PDB file of C-alpha atoms in Angstrom:
ATOM      1  CA  MET A  20       2.416 -24.895   7.121  1.00 53.00           C
ATOM      2  CA  ARG A  21       1.250 -25.554   3.570  1.00 74.00           C
ATOM      3  CA  THR A  22       0.994 -21.586   3.289  1.00 87.00           C
ATOM      4  CA  LYS A  23       4.703 -21.008   3.529  1.00 88.00           C
ATOM      5  CA  PHE A  24       5.599 -23.362   0.744  1.00 88.00           C
ATOM      6  CA  SER A  25       2.317 -22.290  -1.290  1.00 89.00           C
ATOM      7  CA  LEU A  26       2.981 -18.465  -1.104  1.00 91.00           C
ATOM      8  CA  GLY A  27       6.550 -19.169  -2.060  1.00 90.00           C
ATOM      9  CA  ILE A  28       5.762 -21.100  -5.021  1.00 92.00           C
ATOM     10  CA  ILE A  29       3.388 -18.370  -6.064  1.00 93.00           C
ATOM     11  CA  LEU A  30       5.885 -15.409  -5.497  1.00 93.00           C
ATOM     12  CA  ILE A  31       8.579 -17.341  -7.478  1.00 93.00           C
ATOM     13  CA  VAL A  32       6.037 -17.923 -10.364  1.00 95.00           C
ATOM     14  CA  ILE A  33       5.097 -14.211 -10.409  1.00 93.00           C
ATOM     15  CA  SER A  34       8.633 -12.893 -10.255  1.00 93.00           C
ATOM     16  CA  VAL A  35       9.816 -14.982 -13.157  1.00 94.00           C
ATOM     17  CA  VAL A  36       6.898 -14.403 -15.618  1.00 95.00           C
ATOM     18  CA  LEU A  37       7.185 -10.404 -14.669  1.00 93.00           C
ATOM     19  CA  LEU A  38      10.996 -10.912 -15.749  1.00 93.00           C
ATOM     20  CA  VAL A  39      10.506 -12.533 -18.841  1.00 93.00           C
ATOM     21  CA  ILE A  40       7.878  -9.667 -19.574  1.00 91.00           C
ATOM     22  CA  ALA A  41      10.479  -7.164 -18.324  1.00 91.00           C
ATOM     23  CA  ILE A  42      13.036  -8.660 -20.704  1.00 89.00           C
ATOM     24  CA  TYR A  43      10.169  -8.667 -23.537  1.00 85.00           C
ATOM     25  CA  GLN A  44       9.654  -4.641 -22.767  1.00 82.00           C
ATOM     26  CA  VAL A  45      13.163  -3.678 -22.976  1.00 82.00           C
ATOM     27  CA  THR A  46      14.149  -5.477 -26.123  1.00 82.00           C
ATOM     28  CA  PRO A  47      14.146  -3.214 -29.159  1.00 75.00           C
ATOM     29  CA  THR A  48      11.786  -4.080 -31.820  1.00 74.00           C
ATOM     30  CA  MET A  49      11.679  -1.337 -34.233  1.00 71.00           C
ATOM     31  CA  ALA A  50      13.947   1.226 -36.432  1.00 68.00           C
ATOM     32  CA  VAL A  51      13.209   4.627 -37.010  1.00 67.00           C
ATOM     33  CA  ASP A  52      15.380   7.134 -38.472  1.00 68.00           C
ATOM     34  CA  PHE A  53      14.776  10.804 -38.480  1.00 67.00           C
ATOM     35  CA  PRO A  54      16.026  12.707 -35.619  1.00 75.00           C
ATOM     36  CA  CYS A  55      17.065  16.626 -36.014  1.00 81.00           C
ATOM     37  CA  GLN A  56      20.616  15.786 -36.925  1.00 73.00           C
ATOM     38  CA  ALA A  57      19.263  14.579 -40.133  1.00 74.00           C
ATOM     39  CA  GLY A  58      18.288  18.212 -41.349  1.00 73.00           C
ATOM     40  CA  LEU A  59      14.838  18.860 -40.082  1.00 76.00           C
ATOM     41  CA  VAL A  60      14.449  22.483 -39.336  1.00 77.00           C
ATOM     42  CA  PRO A  61      11.484  24.479 -37.712  1.00 84.00           C
ATOM     43  CA  ASP A  62       9.770  26.972 -39.807  1.00 83.00           C
ATOM     44  CA  VAL A  63      11.325  30.213 -38.605  1.00 85.00           C
ATOM     45  CA  ARG A  64       9.603  33.394 -39.623  1.00 86.00           C
ATOM     46  CA  PRO A  65      11.554  37.029 -38.955  1.00 85.00           C
ATOM     47  CA  ASP A  66       9.730  37.416 -35.677  1.00 88.00           C
ATOM     48  CA  THR A  67      10.696  33.856 -34.126  1.00 90.00           C
ATOM     49  CA  ARG A  68      12.292  34.261 -30.592  1.00 92.00           C
ATOM     50  CA  ILE A  69      12.918  30.716 -30.164  1.00 94.00           C
ATOM     51  CA  ALA A  70      13.556  27.508 -32.706  1.00 92.00           C
ATOM     52  CA  TYR A  71      13.822  24.228 -31.317  1.00 93.00           C
ATOM     53  CA  CYS A  72      14.773  20.634 -32.495  1.00 92.00           C
ATOM     54  CA  VAL A  73      14.923  17.834 -29.912  1.00 93.00           C
ATOM     55  CA  SER A  74      15.620  14.465 -31.369  1.00 91.00           C
ATOM     56  CA  LEU A  75      14.141  11.294 -29.146  1.00 90.00           C
ATOM     57  CA  TRP A  76      16.115   8.118 -28.983  1.00 88.00           C
ATOM     58  CA  PRO A  77      13.048   5.482 -27.876  1.00 86.00           C
ATOM     59  CA  LEU A  78      13.594   2.532 -25.605  1.00 83.00           C
ATOM     60  CA  GLU A  79      11.675   0.513 -28.426  1.00 77.00           C
ATOM     61  CA  ALA A  80      14.299   1.408 -31.230  1.00 73.00           C
ATOM     62  CA  PHE A  81      17.564  -0.455 -32.354  1.00 73.00           C
ATOM     63  CA  SER A  82      18.175   1.805 -34.505  1.00 74.00           C
ATOM     64  CA  GLY A  83      17.644   5.877 -35.215  1.00 73.00           C
ATOM     65  CA  GLY A  84      15.268   8.011 -33.629  1.00 80.00           C
ATOM     66  CA  GLY A  85      12.362  10.276 -33.668  1.00 83.00           C
ATOM     67  CA  VAL A  86      11.576  13.945 -32.927  1.00 88.00           C
ATOM     68  CA  TYR A  87      10.672  14.684 -29.225  1.00 91.00           C
ATOM     69  CA  ALA A  88       9.887  18.388 -30.242  1.00 92.00           C
ATOM     70  CA  LEU A  89      10.193  20.723 -33.119  1.00 92.00           C
ATOM     71  CA  GLY A  90       8.980  24.131 -33.598  1.00 92.00           C
ATOM     72  CA  ALA A  91       9.454  28.150 -33.333  1.00 93.00           C
ATOM     73  CA  THR A  92       7.991  30.567 -31.045  1.00 94.00           C
ATOM     74  CA  ASP A  93       7.590  34.312 -31.307  1.00 93.00           C
ATOM     75  CA  GLN A  94       7.463  34.336 -27.369  1.00 95.00           C
ATOM     76  CA  ASP A  95      10.310  34.369 -24.968  1.00 95.00           C
ATOM     77  CA  GLU A  96       9.023  31.152 -23.303  1.00 96.00           C
ATOM     78  CA  ILE A  97       7.579  27.995 -23.879  1.00 95.00           C
ATOM     79  CA  THR A  98       7.215  24.702 -22.654  1.00 95.00           C
ATOM     80  CA  VAL A  99       7.716  21.467 -24.863  1.00 92.00           C
ATOM     81  CA  GLY A 100       7.056  18.298 -23.147  1.00 89.00           C
ATOM     82  CA  MET A 101       9.098  18.093 -19.879  1.00 90.00           C
ATOM     83  CA  LEU A 102      11.351  21.036 -20.644  1.00 94.00           C
ATOM     84  CA  LYS A 103      10.546  24.778 -19.865  1.00 96.00           C
ATOM     85  CA  LEU A 104      12.750  27.125 -22.339  1.00 96.00           C
ATOM     86  CA  GLU A 105      13.030  30.536 -21.837  1.00 96.00           C
ATOM     87  CA  ARG A 106      14.888  33.029 -23.807  1.00 96.00           C
ATOM     88  CA  GLN A 107      16.915  35.887 -21.918  1.00 95.00           C
ATOM     89  CA  GLU A 108      18.758  37.642 -24.496  1.00 91.00           C
ATOM     90  CA  GLN A 109      21.152  35.180 -26.052  1.00 92.00           C
ATOM     91  CA  THR A 110      21.017  33.073 -22.754  1.00 95.00           C
ATOM     92  CA  LEU A 111      18.503  29.912 -22.560  1.00 96.00           C
ATOM     93  CA  VAL A 112      16.827  29.141 -19.520  1.00 97.00           C
ATOM     94  CA  VAL A 113      15.980  25.200 -19.462  1.00 96.00           C
ATOM     95  CA  ASN A 114      14.011  24.260 -16.710  1.00 95.00           C
ATOM     96  CA  ASP A 115      15.412  27.264 -14.264  1.00 94.00           C
ATOM     97  CA  HIS A 116      19.120  26.360 -15.408  1.00 96.00           C
ATOM     98  CA  PRO A 117      20.576  29.248 -17.572  1.00 96.00           C
ATOM     99  CA  LEU A 118      22.797  28.401 -20.547  1.00 96.00           C
ATOM    100  CA  GLU A 119      25.164  30.619 -22.248  1.00 96.00           C
ATOM    101  CA  VAL A 120      25.609  30.007 -26.121  1.00 93.00           C
ATOM    102  CA  GLY A 121      27.429  26.405 -26.691  1.00 92.00           C
ATOM    103  CA  GLU A 122      26.569  25.185 -22.837  1.00 96.00           C
ATOM    104  CA  THR A 123      24.600  22.035 -22.465  1.00 96.00           C
ATOM    105  CA  TYR A 124      21.648  21.071 -19.766  1.00 96.00           C
ATOM    106  CA  SER A 125      21.230  17.643 -18.830  1.00 95.00           C
ATOM    107  CA  THR A 126      18.794  15.744 -16.672  1.00 94.00           C
ATOM    108  CA  VAL A 127      17.514  12.447 -15.919  1.00 95.00           C
ATOM    109  CA  ARG A 128      13.841  11.588 -15.055  1.00 93.00           C
ATOM    110  CA  TRP A 129      13.171   8.121 -13.214  1.00 92.00           C
ATOM    111  CA  THR A 130       9.764   6.828 -13.648  1.00 90.00           C
ATOM    112  CA  PRO A 131       8.394   3.463 -11.803  1.00 87.00           C
ATOM    113  CA  SER A 132       7.021   0.790 -13.974  1.00 88.00           C
ATOM    114  CA  LEU A 133       4.187  -1.466 -13.237  1.00 91.00           C
ATOM    115  CA  ASN A 134       6.658  -4.015 -13.603  1.00 93.00           C
ATOM    116  CA  PRO A 135       8.618  -4.471 -10.397  1.00 94.00           C
ATOM    117  CA  TRP A 136      11.886  -5.376 -12.307  1.00 94.00           C
ATOM    118  CA  LEU A 137      12.030  -2.015 -14.301  1.00 93.00           C
ATOM    119  CA  ILE A 138      12.808   1.502 -13.639  1.00 94.00           C
ATOM    120  CA  PHE A 139      12.169   3.600 -17.002  1.00 93.00           C
ATOM    121  CA  THR A 140      14.753   6.548 -17.272  1.00 94.00           C
ATOM    122  CA  THR A 141      14.546   9.777 -19.684  1.00 94.00           C
ATOM    123  CA  ARG A 142      17.835  11.436 -20.015  1.00 95.00           C
ATOM    124  CA  PHE A 143      17.275  14.921 -21.291  1.00 96.00           C
ATOM    125  CA  PHE A 144      20.148  16.850 -23.202  1.00 96.00           C
ATOM    126  CA  VAL A 145      19.758  20.521 -24.569  1.00 96.00           C
ATOM    127  CA  LYS A 146      22.101  22.764 -26.073  1.00 95.00           C
ATOM    128  CA  ASN A 147      22.124  26.601 -26.499  1.00 95.00           C
ATOM    129  CA  GLU A 148      23.334  26.736 -30.025  1.00 91.00           C
ATOM    130  CA  GLY A 149      23.206  30.586 -30.293  1.00 90.00           C
ATOM    131  CA  LEU A 150      22.031  32.728 -32.937  1.00 86.00           C
ATOM    132  CA  LYS A 151      22.155  31.492 -36.212  1.00 73.00           C
ATOM    133  CA  ARG A 152      21.499  33.546 -39.391  1.00 56.00           C
ATOM    134  CA  ALA A 153      22.353  31.518 -42.186  1.00 55.00           C
ATOM    135  CA  ASN A 154      19.253  31.011 -44.718  1.00 54.00           C
ATOM    136  CA  LEU A 155      17.464  33.427 -42.585  1.00 48.00           C
ATOM    137  CA  PRO A 156      16.404  37.160 -43.117  1.00 48.00           C
ATOM    138  CA  THR A 157      18.680  39.533 -41.995  1.00 46.00           C
ATOM    139  CA  SER A 158      16.247  41.107 -39.314  1.00 49.00           C
ATOM    140  CA  SER A 159      16.008  37.408 -37.843  1.00 69.00           C
ATOM    141  CA  ASP A 160      16.838  37.481 -34.202  1.00 84.00           C
ATOM    142  CA  THR A 161      16.149  33.580 -33.349  1.00 90.00           C
ATOM    143  CA  LEU A 162      17.704  31.623 -30.495  1.00 92.00           C
ATOM    144  CA  TYR A 163      18.282  28.168 -31.438  1.00 92.00           C
ATOM    145  CA  VAL A 164      17.931  24.968 -29.263  1.00 93.00           C
ATOM    146  CA  SER A 165      19.242  21.478 -29.861  1.00 92.00           C
ATOM    147  CA  GLY A 166      19.190  18.412 -27.895  1.00 93.00           C
ATOM    148  CA  ASP A 167      18.255  14.810 -27.457  1.00 92.00           C
ATOM    149  CA  VAL A 168      16.092  12.701 -25.221  1.00 93.00           C
ATOM    150  CA  TYR A 169      17.171   9.136 -24.525  1.00 92.00           C
ATOM    151  CA  GLU A 170      14.716   6.672 -23.067  1.00 91.00           C
ATOM    152  CA  GLY A 171      16.264   3.829 -21.138  1.00 90.00           C
ATOM    153  CA  TRP A 172      15.919   1.434 -18.160  1.00 90.00           C
ATOM    154  CA  LEU A 173      17.557   0.402 -14.908  1.00 90.00           C
ATOM    155  CA  PRO A 174      16.637  -2.574 -12.590  1.00 91.00           C
ATOM    156  CA  ASN A 175      14.561  -2.047 -10.116  1.00 92.00           C
ATOM    157  CA  PRO A 176      15.192  -3.885  -6.748  1.00 92.00           C
ATOM    158  CA  ALA A 177      11.734  -4.597  -6.094  1.00 93.00           C
ATOM    159  CA  GLY A 178      11.432  -7.590  -8.681  1.00 93.00           C
ATOM    160  CA  PHE A 179      14.694  -9.008  -6.584  1.00 93.00           C
ATOM    161  CA  LEU A 180      12.891  -8.544  -2.998  1.00 94.00           C
ATOM    162  CA  ILE A 181       9.941 -10.400  -4.511  1.00 93.00           C
ATOM    163  CA  LEU A 182      11.795 -13.016  -5.802  1.00 94.00           C
ATOM    164  CA  GLY A 183      14.184 -13.054  -2.478  1.00 94.00           C
ATOM    165  CA  GLY A 184      10.523 -13.243  -0.408  1.00 94.00           C
ATOM    166  CA  GLY A 185       9.297 -16.064  -2.785  1.00 93.00           C
ATOM    167  CA  ILE A 186      12.571 -17.970  -2.225  1.00 93.00           C
ATOM    168  CA  LEU A 187      12.555 -17.538   1.487  1.00 94.00           C
ATOM    169  CA  PHE A 188       8.882 -18.579   2.144  1.00 92.00           C
ATOM    170  CA  LEU A 189       9.474 -21.895   0.050  1.00 92.00           C
ATOM    171  CA  VAL A 190      12.581 -22.694   2.042  1.00 92.00           C
ATOM    172  CA  GLN A 191      10.734 -22.025   5.279  1.00 91.00           C
ATOM    173  CA  GLY A 192       7.589 -24.394   3.986  1.00 89.00           C
ATOM    174  CA  ILE A 193       9.970 -26.760   3.095  1.00 88.00           C
ATOM    175  CA  LYS A 194      11.629 -26.835   6.440  1.00 87.00           C
ATOM    176  CA  GLU A 195       8.381 -27.026   8.197  1.00 84.00           C
ATOM    177  CA  ARG A 196       7.473 -30.116   6.114  1.00 81.00           C
ATOM    178  CA  LYS A 197      10.619 -31.780   6.943  1.00 82.00           C
ATOM    179  CA  GLY A 198      10.427 -31.146  10.623  1.00 77.00           C
ATOM    180  CA  LYS A 199       6.436 -32.415  10.927  1.00 70.00           C
ATOM    181  CA  PRO A 200       6.056 -36.240  10.775  1.00 61.00           C
ATOM    182  CA  MET A 201       3.730 -37.295   8.098  1.00 54.00           C
ATOM    183  CA  LYS A 202       0.346 -38.985   9.224  1.00 58.00           C
ATOM    184  CA  ASN A 203      -0.322 -42.269   8.996  1.00 52.00           C
ATOM    185  CA  GLN A 204      -2.687 -42.612   6.134  1.00 51.00           C
ATOM    186  CA  ALA A 205      -3.264 -46.274   6.518  1.00 50.00           C
ATOM    187  CA  GLY A 206      -6.409 -47.632   8.559  1.00 45.00           C
TER     188      GLY A 206
END
């Protein structure tokens, strides 16, 4: 009789505590400001095949962003974080999706959290900038890649299920208490 009532209280308390923690987790707490758009450029040599700069806009930042990936390679294929970049002439293949010059590839990755109220998201945007020869030796044949990675979150239904289960057990426990006569404790 008391187990449903007690279980309901425990689930509600745990759910509310985890909701408060979730709110704290998604509240921006820092400012950073050095994304690729601010003028960061990879070290490009005459034999560079792919040059890339991808900005990171972290969940924790209320202003600005950082760098997810910055670099250059003399190879036609490279993996940077969650992105596989492959050059085929002026076509850029990102995670098996071909991009012509000027085209953008986007995808979203969902990651479950230990907190049942949250699902973390990472949105990737990658653009084939094509060949740029400004400030480079005339023999340079570098394919430029730019992009952005945005971190975010979505509400997880598991948090609502735990809270709802707690409320359901609490209500059932209260109904059971009301339905049973109290034992006479005197004499």
